[in-house]
PDB file of C-alpha atoms and ligand atoms in Angstrom:
ATOM      1  CA  MET A 100      95.157 125.564  91.304  1.00  0.00           C
ATOM      2  CA  ILE A 101      98.117 123.285  91.829  1.00  0.00           C
ATOM      3  CA  LYS A 102     100.870 123.720  89.248  1.00  0.00           C
ATOM      4  CA  ASP A 103     103.604 121.706  90.479  1.00  0.00           C
ATOM      5  CA  PHE A 104     103.462 118.432  92.459  1.00  0.00           C
ATOM      6  CA  PHE A 105     106.913 117.321  93.651  1.00  0.00           C
ATOM      7  CA  LYS A 106     107.597 113.489  94.578  1.00  0.00           C
ATOM      8  CA  PRO A 107     110.838 113.659  96.629  1.00  0.00           C
ATOM      9  CA  SER A 108     112.402 110.406  97.587  1.00  0.00           C
ATOM     10  CA  SER A 109     114.465 111.715 100.522  1.00  0.00           C
ATOM     11  CA  ILE A 110     114.141 114.010 103.249  1.00  0.00           C
ATOM     12  CA  ALA A 111     117.011 116.071 101.748  1.00  0.00           C
ATOM     13  CA  GLU A 112     115.379 116.217  98.620  1.00  0.00           C
ATOM     14  CA  ALA A 113     112.128 117.380  99.909  1.00  0.00           C
ATOM     15  CA  LEU A 114     113.812 119.962 101.971  1.00  0.00           C
ATOM     16  CA  GLU A 115     115.823 121.313  98.576  1.00  0.00           C
ATOM     17  CA  MET A 116     112.477 121.420  97.144  1.00  0.00           C
ATOM     18  CA  LYS A 117     110.995 123.622  99.849  1.00  0.00           C
ATOM     19  CA  ASP A 118     113.891 125.814  99.564  1.00  0.00           C
ATOM     20  CA  LYS A 119     113.517 126.312  95.715  1.00  0.00           C
ATOM     21  CA  ASN A 120     109.626 126.601  96.162  1.00  0.00           C
ATOM     22  CA  PRO A 121     109.107 128.493  99.752  1.00  0.00           C
ATOM     23  CA  GLY A 122     105.348 128.965  98.682  1.00  0.00           C
ATOM     24  CA  ALA A 123     104.938 125.007  98.371  1.00  0.00           C
ATOM     25  CA  PHE A 124     103.041 122.969 101.103  1.00  0.00           C
ATOM     26  CA  PHE A 125     104.084 119.775 102.459  1.00  0.00           C
ATOM     27  CA  LEU A 126     101.467 117.286 101.554  1.00  0.00           C
ATOM     28  CA  GLY A 127     100.486 114.778 104.369  1.00  0.00           C
ATOM     29  CA  GLY A 128      97.090 112.950 103.805  1.00  0.00           C
ATOM     30  CA  GLY A 129      95.623 116.056 102.163  1.00  0.00           C
ATOM     31  CA  THR A 130      92.422 116.057 104.156  1.00  0.00           C
ATOM     32  CA  LYS A 131      92.889 119.947 104.883  1.00  0.00           C
ATOM     33  CA  LEU A 132      95.025 120.897 101.917  1.00  0.00           C
ATOM     34  CA  ASN A 133      92.822 119.452  99.450  1.00  0.00           C
ATOM     35  CA  LYS A 134      89.627 120.925 101.210  1.00  0.00           C
ATOM     36  CA  GLY A 135      91.035 124.378  99.709  1.00  0.00           C
ATOM     37  CA  GLY A 136      89.794 127.483 101.113  1.00  0.00           C
ATOM     38  CA  GLU A 137      91.529 129.478 104.179  1.00  0.00           C
ATOM     39  CA  ASN A 138      95.063 129.946 103.327  1.00  0.00           C
ATOM     40  CA  PHE A 139      95.332 126.732 101.403  1.00  0.00           C
ATOM     41  CA  ASN A 140      95.489 127.984  97.707  1.00  0.00           C
ATOM     42  CA  ALA A 141      98.998 126.428  97.147  1.00  0.00           C
ATOM     43  CA  ALA A 142     100.471 126.472  93.563  1.00  0.00           C
ATOM     44  CA  ALA A 143     102.821 123.711  94.616  1.00  0.00           C
ATOM     45  CA  TYR A 144     102.617 120.465  96.915  1.00  0.00           C
ATOM     46  CA  ILE A 145     105.736 118.270  98.216  1.00  0.00           C
ATOM     47  CA  SER A 146     104.448 114.919  98.684  1.00  0.00           C
ATOM     48  CA  LEU A 147     105.769 113.135 101.622  1.00  0.00           C
ATOM     49  CA  GLU A 148     104.551 109.859 100.684  1.00  0.00           C
ATOM     50  CA  HIS A 149     107.705 108.104  99.704  1.00  0.00           C
ATOM     51  CA  LEU A 150     110.127 109.515 102.431  1.00  0.00           C
ATOM     52  CA  GLY A 151     109.627 106.345 104.739  1.00  0.00           C
ATOM     53  CA  LEU A 152     107.985 108.224 107.213  1.00  0.00           C
ATOM     54  CA  ASP A 153     105.202 105.788 108.146  1.00  0.00           C
ATOM     55  CA  SER A 154     106.592 103.621 110.876  1.00  0.00           C
ATOM     56  CA  ILE A 155     106.328 103.647 114.777  1.00  0.00           C
ATOM     57  CA  GLU A 156     109.273 102.332 116.811  1.00  0.00           C
ATOM     58  CA  LEU A 157     110.267 102.013 120.353  1.00  0.00           C
ATOM     59  CA  GLU A 158     113.698 104.057 120.649  1.00  0.00           C
ATOM     60  CA  ASN A 159     115.659 104.703 123.786  1.00  0.00           C
ATOM     61  CA  ASN A 160     112.444 104.141 126.120  1.00  0.00           C
ATOM     62  CA  ALA A 161     110.249 106.386 123.822  1.00  0.00           C
ATOM     63  CA  LEU A 162     107.851 105.919 121.051  1.00  0.00           C
ATOM     64  CA  LYS A 163     108.897 107.439 117.602  1.00  0.00           C
ATOM     65  CA  ILE A 164     105.882 108.004 115.559  1.00  0.00           C
ATOM     66  CA  GLY A 165     106.719 108.800 111.967  1.00  0.00           C
ATOM     67  CA  ALA A 166     105.013 112.107 110.417  1.00  0.00           C
ATOM     68  CA  MET A 167     103.259 110.190 107.860  1.00  0.00           C
ATOM     69  CA  VAL A 168     101.732 107.442 110.107  1.00  0.00           C
ATOM     70  CA  THR A 169      97.765 107.850 109.547  1.00  0.00           C
ATOM     71  CA  LEU A 170      95.653 108.599 112.692  1.00  0.00           C
ATOM     72  CA  GLN A 171      93.975 104.964 111.961  1.00  0.00           C
ATOM     73  CA  LYS A 172      97.429 103.294 111.703  1.00  0.00           C
ATOM     74  CA  LEU A 173      98.322 104.849 115.159  1.00  0.00           C
ATOM     75  CA  MET A 174      94.922 103.572 116.591  1.00  0.00           C
ATOM     76  CA  ASP A 175      95.604 100.019 115.344  1.00  0.00           C
ATOM     77  CA  SER A 176      99.204  99.915 116.794  1.00  0.00           C
ATOM     78  CA  GLU A 177      99.846  97.811 119.966  1.00  0.00           C
ATOM     79  CA  ASP A 178     102.776  99.923 120.909  1.00  0.00           C
ATOM     80  CA  VAL A 179     100.875 103.446 120.944  1.00  0.00           C
ATOM     81  CA  PRO A 180      99.292 104.331 124.497  1.00  0.00           C
ATOM     82  CA  GLN A 181      95.483 103.881 124.826  1.00  0.00           C
ATOM     83  CA  PHE A 182      95.211 107.575 125.885  1.00  0.00           C
ATOM     84  CA  LEU A 183      96.586 108.814 122.640  1.00  0.00           C
ATOM     85  CA  LYS A 184      94.486 106.400 120.767  1.00  0.00           C
ATOM     86  CA  ASP A 185      91.649 107.933 122.364  1.00  0.00           C
ATOM     87  CA  CYS A 186      92.584 111.371 121.454  1.00  0.00           C
ATOM     88  CA  ALA A 187      93.080 110.324 117.728  1.00  0.00           C
ATOM     89  CA  ALA A 188      89.350 108.507 117.811  1.00  0.00           C
ATOM     90  CA  GLY A 189      88.171 111.992 118.668  1.00  0.00           C
ATOM     91  CA  GLU A 190      89.245 113.179 115.417  1.00  0.00           C
ATOM     92  CA  SER A 191      86.478 112.986 112.946  1.00  0.00           C
ATOM     93  CA  ASN A 192      85.526 109.620 111.256  1.00  0.00           C
ATOM     94  CA  ARG A 193      87.425 106.559 110.093  1.00  0.00           C
ATOM     95  CA  ASN A 194      87.507 107.293 106.620  1.00  0.00           C
ATOM     96  CA  LEU A 195      89.175 110.656 107.376  1.00  0.00           C
ATOM     97  CA  ARG A 196      91.581 109.117 109.998  1.00  0.00           C
ATOM     98  CA  ASN A 197      92.829 106.582 107.160  1.00  0.00           C
ATOM     99  CA  ALA A 198      94.096 109.505 105.411  1.00  0.00           C
ATOM    100  CA  SER A 199      95.080 112.212 107.990  1.00  0.00           C
ATOM    101  CA  THR A 200      98.862 111.873 109.210  1.00  0.00           C
ATOM    102  CA  VAL A 201     100.333 112.854 112.498  1.00  0.00           C
ATOM    103  CA  GLY A 202     102.378 115.289 110.806  1.00  0.00           C
ATOM    104  CA  GLY A 203      99.515 116.912 109.184  1.00  0.00           C
ATOM    105  CA  GLU A 204      97.482 117.360 112.238  1.00  0.00           C
ATOM    106  CA  ILE A 205     100.327 119.293 113.968  1.00  0.00           C
ATOM    107  CA  GLY A 206     101.013 121.252 110.767  1.00  0.00           C
ATOM    108  CA  TYR A 207      97.512 122.324 110.507  1.00  0.00           C
ATOM    109  CA  CYS A 208      97.038 122.429 114.343  1.00  0.00           C
ATOM    110  CA  MET A 209      93.428 123.234 114.720  1.00  0.00           C
ATOM    111  CA  SER A 210      93.023 125.015 118.124  1.00  0.00           C
ATOM    112  CA  SER A 211      90.526 122.384 119.503  1.00  0.00           C
ATOM    113  CA  SER A 212      92.194 119.148 118.201  1.00  0.00           C
ATOM    114  CA  ASN A 213      92.143 116.577 120.648  1.00  0.00           C
ATOM    115  CA  PHE A 214      94.999 115.051 119.123  1.00  0.00           C
ATOM    116  CA  VAL A 215      97.532 117.893 119.296  1.00  0.00           C
ATOM    117  CA  ALA A 216      96.173 118.733 123.038  1.00  0.00           C
ATOM    118  CA  GLY A 217      96.608 115.300 123.902  1.00  0.00           C
ATOM    119  CA  LEU A 218     100.339 115.270 122.609  1.00  0.00           C
ATOM    120  CA  LEU A 219     101.034 118.572 124.443  1.00  0.00           C
ATOM    121  CA  ALA A 220      99.804 117.170 127.489  1.00  0.00           C
ATOM    122  CA  MET A 221     102.131 114.141 126.945  1.00  0.00           C
ATOM    123  CA  GLU A 222     104.994 116.715 126.503  1.00  0.00           C
ATOM    124  CA  ALA A 223     105.707 115.147 122.949  1.00  0.00           C
ATOM    125  CA  GLU A 224     108.675 116.406 121.128  1.00  0.00           C
ATOM    126  CA  VAL A 225     108.947 116.986 117.352  1.00  0.00           C
ATOM    127  CA  GLU A 226     111.542 115.901 115.172  1.00  0.00           C
ATOM    128  CA  THR A 227     112.303 118.219 112.250  1.00  0.00           C
ATOM    129  CA  ASP A 228     114.118 117.895 109.065  1.00  0.00           C
ATOM    130  CA  GLY A 229     115.057 114.253 110.027  1.00  0.00           C
ATOM    131  CA  LYS A 230     117.566 115.496 112.658  1.00  0.00           C
ATOM    132  CA  GLY A 231     116.729 118.496 115.131  1.00  0.00           C
ATOM    133  CA  LYS A 232     114.252 117.882 118.102  1.00  0.00           C
ATOM    134  CA  LYS A 233     112.163 120.581 119.633  1.00  0.00           C
ATOM    135  CA  THR A 234     109.137 120.458 122.353  1.00  0.00           C
ATOM    136  CA  LEU A 235     105.869 120.357 120.220  1.00  0.00           C
ATOM    137  CA  GLU A 236     104.974 123.472 122.291  1.00  0.00           C
ATOM    138  CA  GLU A 237     107.824 125.198 120.764  1.00  0.00           C
ATOM    139  CA  TYR A 238     107.018 124.147 117.471  1.00  0.00           C
ATOM    140  CA  ILE A 239     103.520 125.153 117.271  1.00  0.00           C
ATOM    141  CA  SER A 240     104.226 128.475 118.773  1.00  0.00           C
ATOM    142  CA  GLY A 241     106.445 129.103 115.720  1.00  0.00           C
ATOM    143  CA  ASN A 242     105.362 129.457 112.105  1.00  0.00           C
ATOM    144  CA  ARG A 243     105.253 125.649 111.697  1.00  0.00           C
ATOM    145  CA  ASP A 244     107.570 125.823 108.258  1.00  0.00           C
ATOM    146  CA  ASP A 245     109.948 123.115 109.375  1.00  0.00           C
ATOM    147  CA  LEU A 246     109.352 119.581 107.993  1.00  0.00           C
ATOM    148  CA  ILE A 247     108.035 117.399 110.584  1.00  0.00           C
ATOM    149  CA  THR A 248     109.542 113.840 110.425  1.00  0.00           C
ATOM    150  CA  ALA A 249     108.485 112.405 113.374  1.00  0.00           C
ATOM    151  CA  VAL A 250     106.833 112.648 117.018  1.00  0.00           C
ATOM    152  CA  ILE A 251     108.537 111.474 120.012  1.00  0.00           C
ATOM    153  CA  LEU A 252     106.398 110.491 123.233  1.00  0.00           C
ATOM    154  CA  PRO A 253     108.538 110.078 126.281  1.00  0.00           C
ATOM    155  CA  SER A 254     107.540 107.356 128.757  1.00  0.00           C
ATOM    156  CA  SER A 255     105.546 108.634 131.779  1.00  0.00           C
ATOM    157  CA  LYS A 256     103.706 107.550 134.712  1.00  0.00           C
ATOM    158  CA  ALA A 257     101.350 110.436 134.720  1.00  0.00           C
ATOM    159  CA  VAL A 258      97.541 109.912 134.722  1.00  0.00           C
ATOM    160  CA  LEU A 259      95.990 111.412 131.719  1.00  0.00           C
ATOM    161  CA  MET A 260      92.611 112.725 131.198  1.00  0.00           C
ATOM    162  CA  GLN A 261      90.782 114.492 128.143  1.00  0.00           C
ATOM    163  CA  LYS A 262      87.386 115.927 127.831  1.00  0.00           C
ATOM    164  CA  ASP A 263      85.809 118.032 125.289  1.00  0.00           C
ATOM    165  CA  GLN A 264      82.590 120.074 124.312  1.00  0.00           C
ATOM    166  CA  ARG A 265      80.833 119.446 121.119  1.00  0.00           C
ATOM    167  CA  SER A 266      77.733 120.807 119.750  1.00  0.00           C
ATOM    168  CA  THR A 267      76.771 117.505 118.375  1.00  0.00           C
ATOM    169  CA  ALA A 268      78.393 114.010 118.552  1.00  0.00           C
ATOM    170  CA  ASN A 269      79.651 114.466 114.885  1.00  0.00           C
ATOM    171  CA  SER A 270      80.747 117.895 115.373  1.00  0.00           C
ATOM    172  CA  LYS A 271      84.063 118.961 115.792  1.00  0.00           C
ATOM    173  CA  PRO A 272      85.224 119.826 119.465  1.00  0.00           C
ATOM    174  CA  GLU A 273      84.407 123.608 120.285  1.00  0.00           C
ATOM    175  CA  LEU A 274      86.692 123.190 123.598  1.00  0.00           C
ATOM    176  CA  THR A 275      88.840 120.381 124.418  1.00  0.00           C
ATOM    177  CA  VAL A 276      90.918 119.964 127.769  1.00  0.00           C
ATOM    178  CA  THR A 277      93.486 117.571 128.653  1.00  0.00           C
ATOM    179  CA  ALA A 278      95.166 117.081 131.999  1.00  0.00           C
ATOM    180  CA  SER A 279      98.271 115.160 133.192  1.00  0.00           C
ATOM    181  CA  VAL A 280      98.861 114.747 136.691  1.00  0.00           C
ATOM    182  CA  LEU A 281     101.940 112.775 137.978  1.00  0.00           C
ATOM    183  CA  LYS A 282     101.809 112.197 141.752  1.00  0.00           C
ATOM    184  CA  GLU A 283     104.991 111.293 144.016  1.00  0.00           C
ATOM    185  CA  GLY A 284     104.426 110.466 147.638  1.00  0.00           C
ATOM    186  CA  GLY A 285     100.661 111.488 147.393  1.00  0.00           C
ATOM    187  CA  LYS A 286     101.670 114.880 146.178  1.00  0.00           C
ATOM    188  CA  VAL A 287     101.448 116.422 142.778  1.00  0.00           C
ATOM    189  CA  ALA A 288     105.000 116.443 141.337  1.00  0.00           C
ATOM    190  CA  LYS A 289     104.135 117.560 137.966  1.00  0.00           C
ATOM    191  CA  ALA A 290     100.914 118.851 136.199  1.00  0.00           C
ATOM    192  CA  VAL A 291     100.187 119.722 132.478  1.00  0.00           C
ATOM    193  CA  VAL A 292      96.902 121.303 131.744  1.00  0.00           C
ATOM    194  CA  VAL A 293      96.225 122.048 128.041  1.00  0.00           C
ATOM    195  CA  ILE A 294      93.099 123.732 126.757  1.00  0.00           C
ATOM    196  CA  GLY A 295      91.979 124.102 122.898  1.00  0.00           C
ATOM    197  CA  GLY A 296      89.233 126.379 121.341  1.00  0.00           C
ATOM    198  CA  VAL A 297      90.075 129.238 123.266  1.00  0.00           C
ATOM    199  CA  ALA A 298      93.164 130.863 121.601  1.00  0.00           C
ATOM    200  CA  GLU A 299      94.392 130.510 118.032  1.00  0.00           C
ATOM    201  CA  LYS A 300      96.170 127.102 119.117  1.00  0.00           C
ATOM    202  CA  PRO A 301      95.792 124.713 121.820  1.00  0.00           C
ATOM    203  CA  MET A 302      97.690 126.238 124.953  1.00  0.00           C
ATOM    204  CA  ARG A 303      99.092 125.196 128.459  1.00  0.00           C
ATOM    205  CA  LEU A 304      97.505 127.014 131.514  1.00  0.00           C
ATOM    206  CA  LYS A 305     100.988 127.270 133.236  1.00  0.00           C
ATOM    207  CA  LYS A 306      99.760 129.409 136.142  1.00  0.00           C
ATOM    208  CA  VAL A 307      96.992 126.648 137.055  1.00  0.00           C
ATOM    209  CA  GLU A 308      99.712 124.116 136.529  1.00  0.00           C
ATOM    210  CA  ALA A 309     102.108 125.708 138.893  1.00  0.00           C
ATOM    211  CA  ARG A 310      99.230 126.114 141.585  1.00  0.00           C
ATOM    212  CA  LEU A 311      98.454 122.385 141.245  1.00  0.00           C
ATOM    213  CA  VAL A 312     102.185 121.586 142.132  1.00  0.00           C
ATOM    214  CA  ASP A 313     102.012 123.953 145.163  1.00  0.00           C
ATOM    215  CA  GLY A 314      98.846 122.478 146.598  1.00  0.00           C
ATOM    216  CA  SER A 315      96.914 125.926 146.664  1.00  0.00           C
ATOM    217  CA  LEU A 316      94.125 124.763 144.433  1.00  0.00           C
ATOM    218  CA  ALA A 317      92.389 122.386 146.977  1.00  0.00           C
ATOM    219  CA  SER A 318      88.858 122.069 145.540  1.00  0.00           C
ATOM    220  CA  ALA A 319      87.167 121.795 142.025  1.00  0.00           C
ATOM    221  CA  ASP A 320      85.886 125.438 142.753  1.00  0.00           C
ATOM    222  CA  ALA A 321      89.331 126.661 143.201  1.00  0.00           C
ATOM    223  CA  VAL A 322      90.542 124.988 139.968  1.00  0.00           C
ATOM    224  CA  GLN A 323      87.562 126.616 138.039  1.00  0.00           C
ATOM    225  CA  ASP A 324      88.233 130.185 139.205  1.00  0.00           C
ATOM    226  CA  ALA A 325      91.948 129.717 138.395  1.00  0.00           C
ATOM    227  CA  VAL A 326      91.272 128.522 135.220  1.00  0.00           C
ATOM    228  CA  GLN A 327      88.502 131.328 134.452  1.00  0.00           C
ATOM    229  CA  ASP A 328      91.195 134.198 135.627  1.00  0.00           C
ATOM    230  CA  GLU A 329      93.896 132.603 133.370  1.00  0.00           C
ATOM    231  CA  LEU A 330      91.584 132.417 130.426  1.00  0.00           C
ATOM    232  CA  VAL A 331      90.244 135.980 130.715  1.00  0.00           C
ATOM    233  CA  PRO A 332      93.094 137.730 128.412  1.00  0.00           C
ATOM    234  CA  TYR A 333      92.017 135.168 125.757  1.00  0.00           C
ATOM    235  CA  THR A 334      88.176 134.887 126.118  1.00  0.00           C
ATOM    236  CA  GLU A 335      87.584 138.672 126.500  1.00  0.00           C
ATOM    237  CA  LYS A 336      88.711 139.028 122.846  1.00  0.00           C
ATOM    238  CA  ARG A 337      86.322 136.410 121.571  1.00  0.00           C
ATOM    239  CA  GLU A 338      82.864 136.396 120.482  1.00  0.00           C
ATOM    240  CA  ARG A 339      80.745 134.147 123.202  1.00  0.00           C
ATOM    241  CA  GLY A 340      83.885 134.997 125.364  1.00  0.00           C
ATOM    242  CA  THR A 341      81.831 134.708 128.593  1.00  0.00           C
ATOM    243  CA  TYR A 342      80.613 131.243 127.664  1.00  0.00           C
ATOM    244  CA  LEU A 343      83.884 129.730 126.362  1.00  0.00           C
ATOM    245  CA  ASN A 344      85.561 131.148 129.821  1.00  0.00           C
ATOM    246  CA  TYR A 345      83.021 129.645 131.817  1.00  0.00           C
ATOM    247  CA  ILE A 346      82.477 126.263 129.932  1.00  0.00           C
ATOM    248  CA  GLY A 347      86.415 126.048 129.499  1.00  0.00           C
ATOM    249  CA  ALA A 348      86.909 126.265 133.248  1.00  0.00           C
ATOM    250  CA  VAL A 349      84.149 123.573 134.162  1.00  0.00           C
ATOM    251  CA  LEU A 350      85.447 121.149 131.724  1.00  0.00           C
ATOM    252  CA  THR A 351      89.185 121.676 133.111  1.00  0.00           C
ATOM    253  CA  ALA A 352      88.211 121.663 136.775  1.00  0.00           C
ATOM    254  CA  ASP A 353      86.288 118.330 135.903  1.00  0.00           C
ATOM    255  CA  CYS A 354      89.351 116.914 133.938  1.00  0.00           C
ATOM    256  CA  VAL A 355      91.945 117.820 136.637  1.00  0.00           C
ATOM    257  CA  GLY A 356      89.824 116.404 139.228  1.00  0.00           C
ATOM    258  CA  LYS A 357      89.646 113.085 137.686  1.00  0.00           C
ATOM    259  CA  ALA A 358      93.207 112.847 136.724  1.00  0.00           C
ATOM    260  CA  MET A 359      94.146 113.813 140.302  1.00  0.00           C
ATOM    261  CA  ARG A 360      92.158 110.900 141.722  1.00  0.00           C
TER     262      ARG A 360
HETATM  263  C1  FAD K 646      85.317 116.876 107.542  1.00  0.00           C
HETATM  264  C2  FAD K 646      86.678 117.281 108.256  1.00  0.00           C
HETATM  265  C3  FAD K 646      86.644 117.104 109.629  1.00  0.00           C
HETATM  266  C4  FAD K 646      87.883 117.380 110.316  1.00  0.00           C
HETATM  267  N1  FAD K 646      87.892 117.223 111.668  1.00  0.00           N
HETATM  268  C5  FAD K 646      88.989 117.493 112.151  1.00  0.00           C
HETATM  269  C6  FAD K 646      89.012 117.288 113.713  1.00  0.00           C
HETATM  270  O1  FAD K 646      88.028 116.921 114.425  1.00  0.00           O
HETATM  271  N2  FAD K 646      90.070 117.615 114.524  1.00  0.00           N
HETATM  272  C7  FAD K 646      91.116 117.921 113.744  1.00  0.00           C
HETATM  273  O2  FAD K 646      92.042 118.305 114.439  1.00  0.00           O
HETATM  274  N3  FAD K 646      91.152 118.223 112.419  1.00  0.00           N
HETATM  275  C8  FAD K 646      90.140 118.226 111.931  1.00  0.00           C
HETATM  276  N4  FAD K 646      90.030 118.530 110.367  1.00  0.00           N
HETATM  277  C9  FAD K 646      91.114 118.907 109.891  1.00  0.00           C
HETATM  278  C10 FAD K 646      92.345 118.025 109.255  1.00  0.00           C
HETATM  279  O3  FAD K 646      91.817 116.912 108.490  1.00  0.00           O
HETATM  280  C11 FAD K 646      93.277 117.381 110.281  1.00  0.00           C
HETATM  281  O4  FAD K 646      93.729 118.439 110.738  1.00  0.00           O
HETATM  282  C12 FAD K 646      94.105 116.625 109.369  1.00  0.00           C
HETATM  283  O5  FAD K 646      94.433 115.355 110.301  1.00  0.00           O
HETATM  284  C13 FAD K 646      95.288 116.898 108.737  1.00  0.00           C
HETATM  285  O6  FAD K 646      96.245 116.005 108.354  1.00  0.00           O
HETATM  286  P1  FAD K 646      96.614 115.757 106.759  1.00  0.00           P
HETATM  287  O7  FAD K 646      97.614 114.661 106.926  1.00  0.00           O
HETATM  288  O8  FAD K 646      95.367 115.431 105.838  1.00  0.00           O
HETATM  289  O9  FAD K 646      97.221 117.009 106.657  1.00  0.00           O
HETATM  290  P2  FAD K 646      97.557 117.679 105.182  1.00  0.00           P
HETATM  291  O10 FAD K 646      95.931 118.283 104.599  1.00  0.00           O
HETATM  292  O11 FAD K 646      98.128 117.069 104.084  1.00  0.00           O
HETATM  293  O12 FAD K 646      98.105 119.133 105.726  1.00  0.00           O
HETATM  294  C14 FAD K 646      97.867 120.060 106.618  1.00  0.00           C
HETATM  295  C15 FAD K 646      98.595 121.093 107.028  1.00  0.00           C
HETATM  296  O13 FAD K 646      99.853 120.271 107.547  1.00  0.00           O
HETATM  297  C16 FAD K 646     101.067 120.501 106.671  1.00  0.00           C
HETATM  298  N5  FAD K 646     101.864 119.503 106.977  1.00  0.00           N
HETATM  299  C17 FAD K 646     101.570 118.211 106.729  1.00  0.00           C
HETATM  300  N6  FAD K 646     102.319 117.067 106.850  1.00  0.00           N
HETATM  301  C18 FAD K 646     103.417 117.942 107.461  1.00  0.00           C
HETATM  302  C19 FAD K 646     104.569 117.721 108.074  1.00  0.00           C
HETATM  303  N7  FAD K 646     105.052 116.271 108.126  1.00  0.00           N
HETATM  304  N8  FAD K 646     105.482 118.396 108.410  1.00  0.00           N
HETATM  305  C20 FAD K 646     105.158 120.019 108.157  1.00  0.00           C
HETATM  306  N9  FAD K 646     103.810 120.232 107.982  1.00  0.00           N
HETATM  307  C21 FAD K 646     103.115 119.367 107.518  1.00  0.00           C
HETATM  308  C22 FAD K 646     100.732 120.888 105.565  1.00  0.00           C
HETATM  309  O14 FAD K 646     101.575 121.728 104.613  1.00  0.00           O
HETATM  310  C23 FAD K 646      99.122 121.710 105.699  1.00  0.00           C
HETATM  311  O15 FAD K 646      99.706 123.105 106.106  1.00  0.00           O
HETATM  312  C24 FAD K 646      88.932 117.962 109.657  1.00  0.00           C
HETATM  313  C25 FAD K 646      88.867 118.020 108.116  1.00  0.00           C
HETATM  314  C26 FAD K 646      87.950 117.620 107.522  1.00  0.00           C
HETATM  315  C27 FAD K 646      87.933 117.766 106.176  1.00  0.00           C
END
């Protein structure tokens, strides 16, 4: 049961409250926290509502999205790239998107989140505690305790593609794959490939990325084989691992192929 509900009016105050109440949770839209269960039996919430973190701004050629921007507000913004809007559209329904926030998506970090996978492929950075910056990849590989105040999207000319696998149209994705390919002079200069739903969090397939750049994956079959190899250490520990390994590789080969065209 929630015993304390704090309503700080500045980032400094929110951080001080967290210091004094280490077991308290930062409250975004509450769509996950208020659902209860899992590890979310918090005794205290620290509301982020009055911290002024709900704007979307262009800053130094990058887009800065406040942590309290809801997924629906992001989808309605003219400044947000269509690709990220499509990722957000893949997250549940409009009612939920009206409440769930960018910070909460990352704070919870569902492994098969289309939104988090999309941000990873876009090489987003996370602003924490209103000052420090780290890559999103770094943030989610840690314990995710720091307060996210904004997400920063660098501008890029890369082609982005996302595909997911769901058991029904209304289910959460079981697997999600995102590919980002930047070509220069007809060659792949940079590739980012993210798969979610296999490990505890969405992850980059760095061996596959390197081979896309060195040109050693010349066909869809070669991509599929390379993905299967890279996924084995994760899928061999999973129930239905053979299925996840195979479908994950098929989805990735398709996604990469489309991003390369
Ligand atoms: C029916 C249903 C369907 C769902 N479908 C999906 C889905 O398809 N894909 C998906 O990814 N998720 C899904 N979720 C999970 C959840 O709704 C999302 O992850 C959601 O967007 C969380 O955002 P929120 O703002 O509501 O977070 P909250 O519930 O407020 O918080 C979630 C976690 O993030 C932390 N947090 C919140 N804000 C910050 C911040 N600024 N800095 C640091 N930590 C923070 C909280 O402390 C908590 O640990 C679903 C949930 C429900 C109930």
